[in-house]
Coordinates of C-alpha atoms in Angstrom, one line a residue:
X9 CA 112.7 -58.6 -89.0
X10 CA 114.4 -60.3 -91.5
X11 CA 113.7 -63.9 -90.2
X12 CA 110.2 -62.9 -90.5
X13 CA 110.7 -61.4 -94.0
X14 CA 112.2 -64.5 -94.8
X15 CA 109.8 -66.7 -93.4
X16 CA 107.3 -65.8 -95.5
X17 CA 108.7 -65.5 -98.7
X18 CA 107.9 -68.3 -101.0
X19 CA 110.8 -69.5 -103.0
X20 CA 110.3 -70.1 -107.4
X21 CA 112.0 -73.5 -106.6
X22 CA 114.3 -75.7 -105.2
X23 CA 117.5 -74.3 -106.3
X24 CA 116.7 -70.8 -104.6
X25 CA 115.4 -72.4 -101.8
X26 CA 118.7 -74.7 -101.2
X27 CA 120.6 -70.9 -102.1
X28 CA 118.3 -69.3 -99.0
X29 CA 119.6 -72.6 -96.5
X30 CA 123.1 -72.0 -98.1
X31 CA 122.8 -68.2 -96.6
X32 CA 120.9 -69.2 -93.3
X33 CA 122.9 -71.8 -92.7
X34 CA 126.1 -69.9 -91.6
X35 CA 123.9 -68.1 -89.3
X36 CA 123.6 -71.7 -86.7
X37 CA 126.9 -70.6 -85.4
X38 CA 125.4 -67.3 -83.6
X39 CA 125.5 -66.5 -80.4
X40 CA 122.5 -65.0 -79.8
X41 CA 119.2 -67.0 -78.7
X42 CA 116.9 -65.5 -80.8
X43 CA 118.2 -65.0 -83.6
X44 CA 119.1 -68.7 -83.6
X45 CA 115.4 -69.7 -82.5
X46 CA 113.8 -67.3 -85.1
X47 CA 116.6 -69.5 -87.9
X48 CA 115.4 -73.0 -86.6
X49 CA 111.5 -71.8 -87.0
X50 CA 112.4 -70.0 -90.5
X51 CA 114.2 -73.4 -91.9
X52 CA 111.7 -75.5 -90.5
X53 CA 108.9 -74.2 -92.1
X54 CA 110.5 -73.4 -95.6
X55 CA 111.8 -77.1 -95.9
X56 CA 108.1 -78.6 -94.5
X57 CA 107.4 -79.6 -97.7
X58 CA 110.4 -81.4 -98.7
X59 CA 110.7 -84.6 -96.3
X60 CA 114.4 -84.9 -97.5
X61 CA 115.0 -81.8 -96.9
X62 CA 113.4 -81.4 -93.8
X63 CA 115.7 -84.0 -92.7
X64 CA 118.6 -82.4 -93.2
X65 CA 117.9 -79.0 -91.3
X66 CA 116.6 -80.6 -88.1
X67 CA 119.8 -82.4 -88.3
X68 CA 121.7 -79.5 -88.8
X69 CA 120.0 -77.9 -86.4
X70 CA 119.8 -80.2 -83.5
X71 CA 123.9 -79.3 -82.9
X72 CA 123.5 -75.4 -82.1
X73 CA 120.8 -76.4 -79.9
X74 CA 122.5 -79.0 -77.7
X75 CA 124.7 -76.9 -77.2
X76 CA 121.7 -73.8 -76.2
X77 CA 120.4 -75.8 -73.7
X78 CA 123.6 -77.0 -71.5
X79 CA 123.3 -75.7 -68.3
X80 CA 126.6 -73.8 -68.1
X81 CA 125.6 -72.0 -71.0
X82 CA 122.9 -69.4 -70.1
X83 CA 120.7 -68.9 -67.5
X84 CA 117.7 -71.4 -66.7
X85 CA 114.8 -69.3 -68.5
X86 CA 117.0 -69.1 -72.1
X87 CA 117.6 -73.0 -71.7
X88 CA 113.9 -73.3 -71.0
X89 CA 113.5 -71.0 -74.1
X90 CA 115.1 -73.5 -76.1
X91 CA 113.8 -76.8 -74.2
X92 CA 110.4 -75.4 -75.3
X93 CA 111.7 -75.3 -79.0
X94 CA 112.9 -78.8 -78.4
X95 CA 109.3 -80.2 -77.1
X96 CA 107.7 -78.2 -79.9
X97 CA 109.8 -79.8 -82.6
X98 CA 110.0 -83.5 -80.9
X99 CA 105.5 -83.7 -80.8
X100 CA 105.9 -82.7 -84.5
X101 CA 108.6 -84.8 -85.9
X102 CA 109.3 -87.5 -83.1
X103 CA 112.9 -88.7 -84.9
X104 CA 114.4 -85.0 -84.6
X105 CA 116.0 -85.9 -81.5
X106 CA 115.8 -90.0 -80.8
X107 CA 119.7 -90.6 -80.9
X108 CA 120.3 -87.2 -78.2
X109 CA 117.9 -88.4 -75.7
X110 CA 120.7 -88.2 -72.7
X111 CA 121.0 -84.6 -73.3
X112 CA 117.6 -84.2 -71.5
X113 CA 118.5 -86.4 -68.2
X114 CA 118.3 -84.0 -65.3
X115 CA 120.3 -82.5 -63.3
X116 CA 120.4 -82.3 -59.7
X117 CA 120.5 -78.2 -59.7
X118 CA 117.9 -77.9 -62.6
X119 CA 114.9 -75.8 -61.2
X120 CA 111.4 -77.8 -61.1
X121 CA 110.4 -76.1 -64.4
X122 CA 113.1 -77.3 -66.4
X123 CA 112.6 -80.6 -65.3
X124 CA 109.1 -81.0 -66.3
X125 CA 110.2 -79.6 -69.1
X126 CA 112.5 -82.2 -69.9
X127 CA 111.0 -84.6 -68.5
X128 CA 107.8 -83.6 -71.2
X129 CA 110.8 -84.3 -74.2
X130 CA 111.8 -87.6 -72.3
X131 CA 108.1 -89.0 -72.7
X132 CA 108.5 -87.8 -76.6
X133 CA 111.6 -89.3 -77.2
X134 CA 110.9 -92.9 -75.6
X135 CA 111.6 -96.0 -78.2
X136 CA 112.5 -99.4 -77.8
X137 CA 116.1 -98.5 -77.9
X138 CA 116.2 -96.4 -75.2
X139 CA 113.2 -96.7 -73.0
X140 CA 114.9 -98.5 -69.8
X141 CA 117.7 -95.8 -70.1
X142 CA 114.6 -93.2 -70.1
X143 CA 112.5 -94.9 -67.8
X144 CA 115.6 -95.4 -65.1
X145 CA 116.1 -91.8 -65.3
X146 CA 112.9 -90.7 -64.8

């Protein structure tokens, strides 16, 4: 309830807003899914109008998600949970996560849904950098 508090308050300017990233920002480090989902959504759109900013927290947030969506680290439907978070962020800011592209290769035991899935962030994350790597995997 507080994310969504939070969400919609509208800071006075950019020094309360940085103080409300200060504050959220220690928050990355949780354990729990949602609360961590409910933190990328809340960041995202509070620093939506501040490319620089904006920036920032899908860098700082791209870390805490890598690590969500390992396959040792929850069970298949929380890492498509997160996947899903992944595909919504990479259609709306392609850049978010070019450089961690092998994160999303498949694995042999992924289920058919979390490789389409993945497969879906592959397509969004193809450059000229790394489109044979992508293209071999897929």
């Amino acid at each position: 309830m507080l994310l969504e508090v939070v969400s919609r308050y509208e800071p006075k300017d950019q020094s309360e807003l940085i103080d409300i990233f200060n504050l959220l920002e220690t928050r990355l480090r949780t354990t729990s899914c949602s609360v961590l989902l409910g933190l990328v959504k809340v960041l995202v759109d509070l620093s939506i109008m501040i490319p620089k900013l904006l920036k920032q927290v899908l860098v700082r947030v791209r870390s805490p998600i890598i690590t969500h969506i390992r396959p040792n680290h929850g069970s298949p439907e929380l890492r498509v949970c997160f996947l899903q978070q992944v595909l919504a962020l990479v259609k709306r800011f392609p850049d978010a996560f070019a450089s961690e592209y092998k994160h999303f290769f498949f694995r042999d035991d992924d289920p058919d849904y979390v490789k389409k899935i993945l497969a879906d962030i592959l397509v969004e994350l193809v450059n000229e950098e790394n489109s044979q790597q992508i293209l071999t995997e897929l």
